Coordinates of N, CA and C in Angstrom, one line a residue:
X137 N 0.8 -1.2 0.0 CA 0.0 0.0 0.0 C 0.9 1.3 0.0
X138 N 0.5 2.2 -0.8 CA 1.1 3.5 -0.8 C 0.1 4.6 -0.5
X139 N 0.5 5.5 0.4 CA -0.3 6.6 0.8 C -0.1 7.8 0.0
X140 N -1.2 8.5 -0.4 CA -1.1 9.7 -1.2 C -2.0 10.7 -0.6
X141 N -1.7 12.0 -0.9 CA -2.5 13.1 -0.5 C -2.9 13.8 -1.7
X142 N -4.2 14.1 -1.9 CA -4.7 14.9 -3.0 C -5.1 16.2 -2.4
X143 N -4.4 17.3 -2.9 CA -4.7 18.6 -2.5 C -5.6 19.3 -3.5
X144 N -6.9 19.4 -3.2 CA -7.9 20.0 -4.1 C -7.8 21.5 -4.0
X145 N -8.0 22.1 -5.2 CA -8.0 23.6 -5.3 C -9.4 24.1 -5.4
X146 N -9.7 25.1 -4.6 CA -10.9 25.9 -4.7 C -12.2 25.3 -4.3
X147 N -12.1 24.3 -3.3 CA -13.4 23.8 -2.8 C -13.8 24.5 -1.5
X148 N -15.1 24.5 -1.3 CA -15.7 25.1 -0.1 C -15.4 26.6 0.0
X149 N -15.2 27.2 -1.2 CA -15.1 28.7 -1.4 C -15.7 29.0 -2.8
X150 N -16.1 30.2 -2.9 CA -16.6 30.7 -4.2 C -17.8 29.8 -4.8
X151 N -18.6 29.3 -3.9 CA -19.8 28.6 -4.3 C -19.6 27.1 -4.6
X152 N -18.4 26.6 -4.5 CA -18.1 25.2 -4.8 C -18.1 24.5 -3.4
X153 N -19.2 23.9 -3.0 CA -19.4 23.4 -1.7 C -19.4 21.8 -1.8
X154 N -18.5 21.2 -1.1 CA -18.5 19.7 -1.1 C -18.4 19.2 0.3
X155 N -19.3 18.4 0.7 CA -19.3 17.7 2.0 C -18.1 16.7 2.0
X156 N -17.4 16.7 3.1 CA -16.3 15.8 3.2 C -16.7 14.3 3.1
X157 N -17.9 14.0 3.6 CA -18.3 12.6 3.5 C -18.5 12.2 2.0
X158 N -19.0 13.2 1.2 CA -19.2 12.9 -0.2 C -17.8 12.8 -0.9
X159 N -16.9 13.6 -0.5 CA -15.6 13.5 -1.0 C -14.9 12.2 -0.7
X160 N -15.0 11.7 0.5 CA -14.5 10.4 0.9 C -15.2 9.3 0.0
X161 N -16.5 9.4 -0.1 CA -17.3 8.5 -0.9 C -16.8 8.4 -2.4
X162 N -16.4 9.5 -2.9 CA -15.9 9.6 -4.3 C -14.6 8.8 -4.4
X163 N -13.7 9.0 -3.5 CA -12.4 8.3 -3.5 C -12.6 6.8 -3.2
X164 N -13.6 6.4 -2.4 CA -13.9 5.0 -2.2 C -14.5 4.4 -3.5
X165 N -15.3 5.1 -4.1 CA -15.9 4.7 -5.4 C -14.8 4.4 -6.5
X166 N -13.7 5.1 -6.4 CA -12.6 4.9 -7.3 C -11.8 3.7 -6.9
X167 N -12.1 3.1 -5.8 CA -11.4 1.9 -5.3 C -10.2 2.1 -4.4
X168 N -10.1 3.4 -3.9 CA -9.0 3.7 -2.9 C -9.4 3.3 -1.5
X169 N -8.5 3.1 -0.7 CA -8.8 2.6 0.7 C -8.2 3.6 1.7
X170 N -8.5 3.4 3.0 CA -8.0 4.3 4.1 C -8.2 5.7 3.7
X171 N -9.4 6.1 3.2 CA -9.6 7.5 2.8 C -10.0 8.3 4.0
X172 N -9.3 9.5 4.1 CA -9.6 10.4 5.2 C -9.5 11.8 4.6
X173 N -10.3 12.7 5.2 CA -10.1 14.1 4.9 C -9.6 14.9 6.1
X174 N -8.8 15.9 5.9 CA -8.3 16.8 7.0 C -8.8 18.2 6.7
X175 N -9.5 18.7 7.7 CA -10.2 20.0 7.6 C -11.2 19.9 6.4
X176 N -11.8 21.0 6.1 CA -12.8 21.0 5.1 C -12.4 21.8 3.9
X177 N -11.1 21.8 3.7 CA -10.5 22.6 2.6 C -9.9 21.8 1.5
X178 N -10.3 20.6 1.3 CA -9.8 19.8 0.2 C -8.5 19.1 0.4
X179 N -8.3 18.4 1.5 CA -7.1 17.6 1.7 C -7.6 16.2 1.9
X180 N -7.3 15.3 1.0 CA -7.7 13.9 1.0 C -6.5 13.0 1.1
X181 N -6.5 12.1 2.1 CA -5.4 11.1 2.2 C -6.0 9.8 1.8
X182 N -5.3 9.0 1.1 CA -5.9 7.7 0.6 C -4.7 6.7 0.3
X183 N -5.1 5.5 0.2 CA -4.1 4.4 -0.2 C -4.5 3.8 -1.5
X184 N -3.4 3.4 -2.2 CA -3.6 2.6 -3.4 C -2.8 1.3 -3.2
X185 N -3.2 0.2 -3.9 CA -2.6 -1.1 -3.7 C -1.1 -1.2 -4.0
X186 N -0.7 -0.4 -5.1 CA 0.7 -0.5 -5.5 C 1.3 0.8 -5.7
X187 N 2.6 1.0 -5.5 CA 3.2 2.3 -5.8 C 3.2 2.6 -7.2
X188 N 3.2 3.9 -7.5 CA 3.2 4.4 -8.9 C 4.7 4.2 -9.4
X189 N 4.8 3.8 -10.6 CA 6.2 3.5 -11.1 C 6.8 4.7 -11.6
X190 N 6.1 5.5 -12.3 CA 6.7 6.7 -13.0 C 5.7 7.9 -13.0
X191 N 6.2 8.9 -13.6 CA 5.4 10.1 -13.7 C 4.1 9.9 -14.5
X192 N 4.1 9.0 -15.5 CA 3.0 8.7 -16.3 C 1.9 8.1 -15.5
X193 N 2.3 7.2 -14.6 CA 1.3 6.6 -13.6 C 0.7 7.7 -12.7
X194 N 1.5 8.6 -12.2 CA 1.0 9.6 -11.3 C 0.1 10.5 -12.1
X195 N 0.4 10.9 -13.3 CA -0.4 11.7 -14.2 C -1.8 11.1 -14.4
X196 N -1.8 9.8 -14.7 CA -3.0 9.0 -14.9 C -3.9 9.0 -13.7
X197 N -3.3 8.8 -12.5 CA -4.0 8.8 -11.2 C -4.6 10.2 -11.0
X198 N -3.8 11.2 -11.2 CA -4.3 12.6 -11.0 C -5.5 12.8 -12.0
X199 N -5.4 12.5 -13.2 CA -6.5 12.7 -14.2 C -7.7 11.9 -13.8
X200 N -7.5 10.7 -13.4 CA -8.7 9.9 -13.0 C -9.5 10.5 -11.8
X201 N -8.7 11.0 -10.8 CA -9.4 11.6 -9.7 C -10.0 12.9 -10.1
X202 N -9.4 13.7 -10.9 CA -10.0 15.0 -11.4 C -11.2 14.7 -12.2
X203 N -11.2 13.7 -13.0 CA -12.4 13.4 -13.8 C -13.6 13.0 -12.9
X204 N -13.3 12.2 -11.9 CA -14.3 11.7 -11.0 C -14.9 12.9 -10.2
X205 N -14.1 13.8 -9.7 CA -14.5 14.9 -9.0 C -15.4 15.9 -9.8
X206 N -14.9 16.1 -11.1 CA -15.7 16.9 -12.0 C -17.0 16.3 -12.3
X207 N -17.1 15.0 -12.5 CA -18.4 14.4 -12.8 C -19.3 14.4 -11.6
X208 N -18.8 14.1 -10.5 CA -19.7 14.0 -9.3 C -20.1 15.4 -8.7
X209 N -19.2 16.4 -8.8 CA -19.5 17.6 -8.1 C -19.8 18.8 -9.1
X210 N -19.7 18.5 -10.4 CA -20.0 19.5 -11.4 C -19.2 20.8 -11.3
X211 N -17.9 20.6 -11.2 CA -17.0 21.8 -11.2 C -15.7 21.3 -11.9
X212 N -14.9 22.2 -12.4 CA -13.7 21.8 -13.0 C -12.7 21.6 -11.9
X213 N -12.5 20.3 -11.6 CA -11.6 19.9 -10.5 C -10.2 20.0 -11.0
X214 N -9.3 20.4 -10.0 CA -7.9 20.4 -10.2 C -7.3 20.0 -8.9
X215 N -6.3 19.1 -8.9 CA -5.6 18.6 -7.7 C -4.1 18.6 -7.9
X216 N -3.4 18.6 -6.8 CA -2.0 18.3 -6.8 C -1.9 17.0 -6.0
X217 N -1.2 16.0 -6.6 CA -1.1 14.7 -6.0 C 0.3 14.6 -5.4
X218 N 0.4 14.2 -4.1 CA 1.7 14.1 -3.5 C 1.7 12.8 -2.7
X219 N 2.8 12.0 -2.8 CA 2.9 10.8 -2.0 C 3.3 11.2 -0.6
X220 N 2.9 10.5 0.4 CA 3.1 10.8 1.8 C 4.5 11.0 2.2
X221 N 5.4 10.2 1.6 CA 6.8 10.3 1.8 C 7.4 11.6 1.3
X222 N 7.0 12.0 0.2 CA 7.4 13.3 -0.4 C 6.9 14.5 0.4
X223 N 5.6 14.4 0.9 CA 5.1 15.5 1.7 C 5.9 15.6 3.0
X224 N 6.3 14.5 3.6 CA 7.1 14.6 4.8 C 8.4 15.3 4.5
X225 N 9.0 15.0 3.4 CA 10.3 15.7 3.0 C 10.1 17.2 2.8
X226 N 9.0 17.5 2.2 CA 8.7 19.0 1.9 C 8.5 19.7 3.2
X227 N 7.8 19.1 4.1 CA 7.5 19.8 5.4 C 8.8 19.9 6.2
X228 N 9.6 18.8 6.3 CA 10.9 18.9 7.0 C 11.9 19.9 6.4
X229 N 11.7 20.2 5.1 CA 12.7 21.1 4.5 C 12.2 22.6 4.5
X230 N 11.1 22.9 5.2 CA 10.7 24.3 5.3 C 11.9 25.1 5.8
X231 N 12.2 26.1 4.9 CA 13.5 26.8 5.2 C 13.4 28.0 6.1
X232 N 12.2 28.4 6.5 CA 12.1 29.5 7.4 C 11.7 29.0 8.8
X233 N 11.7 29.9 9.8 CA 11.3 29.6 11.1 C 9.8 29.3 11.2
X234 N 9.4 28.1 11.3 CA 8.0 27.7 11.2 C 7.2 28.3 12.4
X235 N 7.9 28.7 13.5 CA 7.3 29.2 14.7 C 7.5 30.7 14.8
X236 N 7.8 31.4 13.7 CA 8.0 32.8 13.7 C 6.8 33.5 14.2
X237 N 6.8 34.1 15.4 CA 5.7 34.8 16.0 C 5.2 35.9 15.1
X238 N 3.9 35.9 14.8 CA 3.2 36.9 14.0 C 3.3 36.7 12.5
X239 N 3.8 35.5 12.1 CA 3.9 35.1 10.7 C 3.2 33.9 10.4
X240 N 2.7 33.8 9.1 CA 2.1 32.5 8.6 C 3.2 31.8 7.8
X241 N 3.2 30.5 7.9 CA 4.1 29.6 7.2 C 3.3 28.8 6.1
X242 N 3.7 29.0 4.9 CA 2.9 28.3 3.8 C 3.9 27.5 2.9
X243 N 3.2 26.6 2.2 CA 3.9 25.8 1.1 C 3.0 25.9 -0.1
X244 N 3.5 26.3 -1.3 CA 2.7 26.3 -2.5 C 3.2 25.1 -3.3
X245 N 2.1 24.4 -3.8 CA 2.3 23.2 -4.6 C 1.9 23.5 -6.0
X246 N 2.4 22.8 -7.0 CA 2.0 23.1 -8.4 C 2.2 21.9 -9.3
X247 N 1.3 21.8 -10.2 CA 1.5 20.8 -11.3 C 2.3 21.3 -12.4
X248 N 2.7 22.6 -12.3 CA 3.6 23.2 -13.3 C 4.8 23.8 -12.7
X249 N 5.9 23.1 -12.6 CA 7.1 23.6 -12.0 C 7.6 24.9 -12.6
X250 N 7.3 25.1 -13.8 CA 7.6 26.4 -14.5 C 7.0 27.6 -13.8
X251 N 5.7 27.4 -13.4 CA 5.0 28.4 -12.7 C 5.7 28.7 -11.3
X252 N 6.1 27.7 -10.6 CA 6.8 27.9 -9.4 C 8.1 28.7 -9.6
X253 N 8.8 28.3 -10.6 CA 10.1 29.0 -10.9 C 9.8 30.5 -11.2
X254 N 8.8 30.7 -12.0 CA 8.4 32.0 -12.4 C 8.1 32.9 -11.2
X255 N 7.3 32.3 -10.3 CA 6.9 33.0 -9.1 C 8.1 33.2 -8.2
X256 N 9.0 32.2 -8.1 CA 10.2 32.4 -7.3 C 11.1 33.5 -7.8
X257 N 10.9 33.9 -9.1 CA 11.7 35.0 -9.6 C 11.3 36.3 -9.0
X258 N 10.2 36.4 -8.3 CA 9.8 37.6 -7.7 C 10.4 37.9 -6.3
X259 N 11.2 36.9 -5.8 CA 11.7 37.0 -4.5 C 12.4 38.3 -4.2
X260 N 13.2 38.8 -5.1 CA 14.0 40.1 -4.8 C 13.1 41.3 -4.8
X261 N 11.9 41.2 -5.3 CA 10.9 42.3 -5.4 C 10.2 42.5 -4.0
X262 N 10.2 41.4 -3.2 CA 9.4 41.4 -2.0 C 10.1 42.2 -0.9
X263 N 9.3 42.8 0.0 CA 9.8 43.5 1.2 C 10.0 42.4 2.3
X264 N 11.3 42.2 2.5 CA 11.7 41.1 3.5 C 11.1 41.3 4.9
X265 N 10.8 42.5 5.2 CA 10.1 42.8 6.5 C 8.7 42.2 6.6
X266 N 8.1 42.0 5.4 CA 6.7 41.5 5.3 C 6.6 40.0 4.8
X267 N 7.5 39.6 4.0 CA 7.4 38.2 3.4 C 8.6 37.8 2.7
X268 N 8.8 36.5 2.6 CA 9.9 35.9 1.9 C 9.4 34.6 1.2
X269 N 10.0 34.3 0.1 CA 9.8 33.0 -0.6 C 11.1 32.4 -0.9
X270 N 11.0 31.0 -1.1 CA 12.2 30.3 -1.5 C 11.7 29.0 -2.2
X271 N 12.3 28.8 -3.4 CA 12.0 27.6 -4.2 C 12.6 26.4 -3.5
X272 N 11.7 25.4 -3.4 CA 12.1 24.1 -2.9 C 12.0 23.0 -4.0
X273 N 12.1 21.8 -3.6 CA 12.0 20.7 -4.6 C 10.6 20.4 -4.9
X274 N 10.1 21.0 -6.0 CA 8.8 20.9 -6.5 C 7.7 21.7 -5.7
X275 N 8.2 22.6 -4.9 CA 7.3 23.5 -4.1 C 7.9 24.9 -4.0
X276 N 7.1 25.8 -3.5 CA 7.6 27.1 -3.2 C 7.2 27.4 -1.8
X277 N 8.2 27.7 -1.0 CA 8.0 28.0 0.5 C 7.8 29.5 0.6
X278 N 6.8 29.9 1.5 CA 6.5 31.3 1.7 C 6.2 31.6 3.1
X279 N 6.7 32.6 3.6 CA 6.3 33.1 5.0 C 5.9 34.6 4.8
X280 N 4.8 34.9 5.5 CA 4.3 36.3 5.4 C 3.8 36.7 6.8
X281 N 4.0 38.0 7.0 CA 3.5 38.5 8.3 C 2.0 38.4 8.3
X282 N 1.4 38.0 9.5 CA 0.0 37.9 9.6 C -0.7 39.2 9.3
X283 N -0.1 40.3 9.7 CA -0.7 41.6 9.5 C -0.8 42.0 8.1
X284 N 0.0 41.4 7.2 CA 0.0 41.7 5.8 C -0.9 40.7 5.0
X285 N -0.7 39.4 5.3 CA -1.6 38.4 4.8 C -1.8 38.5 3.3
X286 N -3.1 38.4 2.9 CA -3.4 38.3 1.5 C -3.3 39.6 0.7
X287 N -2.9 40.7 1.4 CA -2.6 41.9 0.8 C -1.2 42.1 0.4
X288 N -0.4 41.0 0.6 CA 1.0 41.1 0.3 C 1.3 41.1 -1.2
X289 N 2.5 41.6 -1.5 CA 2.8 41.6 -2.9 C 2.8 40.2 -3.6
X290 N 3.4 39.2 -2.8 CA 3.4 37.9 -3.4 C 2.1 37.3 -3.5
X291 N 1.2 37.5 -2.5 CA -0.1 37.0 -2.6 C -0.9 37.5 -3.8
X292 N -0.7 38.8 -4.1 CA -1.3 39.3 -5.3 C -0.7 38.7 -6.6
X293 N 0.6 38.5 -6.6 CA 1.2 37.9 -7.8 C 0.8 36.5 -8.0
X294 N 0.7 35.7 -6.9 CA 0.4 34.3 -7.1 C -1.1 34.1 -7.3
X295 N -1.9 35.1 -7.1 CA -3.4 35.0 -7.3 C -3.8 35.2 -8.7
X296 N -2.9 35.6 -9.6 CA -3.2 35.9 -11.0 C -3.8 34.6 -11.6
X297 N -4.7 34.9 -12.6 CA -5.5 33.9 -13.3 C -4.6 32.8 -13.9
X298 N -3.4 33.2 -14.4 CA -2.6 32.2 -15.0 C -2.1 31.1 -14.1
X299 N -2.1 31.4 -12.8 CA -1.6 30.4 -11.8 C -2.7 29.6 -11.1
X300 N -4.0 30.0 -11.3 CA -5.1 29.5 -10.6 C -5.3 28.0 -10.8
X301 N -5.1 27.5 -12.0 CA -5.3 26.1 -12.3 C -4.1 25.2 -12.0
X302 N -3.0 25.8 -11.6 CA -1.8 25.0 -11.4 C -1.2 25.0 -10.0
X303 N -1.7 25.9 -9.2 CA -1.1 26.1 -7.9 C -2.2 26.0 -6.8
X304 N -1.7 25.5 -5.6 CA -2.5 25.5 -4.4 C -1.6 25.7 -3.3
X305 N -2.0 26.4 -2.3 CA -1.2 26.7 -1.1 C -1.8 26.1 0.1
X306 N -0.9 25.6 1.0 CA -1.3 25.1 2.3 C -0.5 25.7 3.4
X307 N -1.2 25.9 4.5 CA -0.5 26.4 5.7 C 0.4 25.2 6.2
X308 N 1.5 25.5 6.7 CA 2.4 24.4 7.2 C 1.7 23.6 8.4
X309 N 0.9 24.3 9.2 CA 0.2 23.6 10.2 C -0.8 22.5 9.6
X310 N -1.4 22.9 8.5 CA -2.3 21.9 7.8 C -1.5 20.7 7.4
X311 N -0.3 21.0 6.8 CA 0.5 19.9 6.3 C 1.0 19.0 7.5
X312 N 1.2 19.5 8.6 CA 1.6 18.7 9.8 C 0.4 17.9 10.2
X313 N -0.8 18.4 10.1 CA -2.0 17.6 10.4 C -2.2 16.5 9.5
X314 N -1.9 16.7 8.2 CA -2.0 15.7 7.2 C -1.0 14.5 7.5
X315 N 0.2 14.9 7.9 CA 1.2 13.9 8.2 C 0.9 13.1 9.5
X316 N 0.2 13.8 10.4 CA -0.3 13.1 11.7 C -1.2 11.9 11.4
X317 N -2.0 12.1 10.4 CA -3.0 11.0 10.0 C -2.5 10.1 8.9
X318 N -1.3 10.3 8.5 CA -0.7 9.5 7.4 C 0.5 8.7 8.1
X319 N 0.2 7.4 8.3 CA 1.3 6.6 9.0 C 2.5 6.5 8.1
X320 N 3.7 6.4 8.8 CA 4.9 6.2 8.0 C 5.9 7.2 8.4

């Protein structure tokens, strides 16, 4: 068995409301086991019988899940798929002080690493007193002062339409919660 995390983008906001029990049911209907959700923001942990061998397998799994979500919930579903082992590495590699008082710790995931590199190119434009970003292995790490939050320069850049279908951001605390319910 291999554990995966599906990070759904844009559910339970902007009129796309999905009950977690229905989300779990969709993953069960696809034949996955040990399905759990964490919070109501589109974090699904599940197991498959065999590990994915290559990127083509992962892409097929991602496409299958997105198609099922689109069909069942009638919205254009988009997910980032991460195996539990990789998620653990991403969390452990967080480059900033995760307990920085007055700051939010985030990790941005993407299905388009080019978009992450492009966004990382804005690092020098940011006011270090308010926020910092750093490119990681397949992710972009971000910390921002709570007082600035979604009004920050990086938040505005990353919210552009061109990134909407390829990126999703999670608070580091949420990722820790995912790992707590993901054995291994």
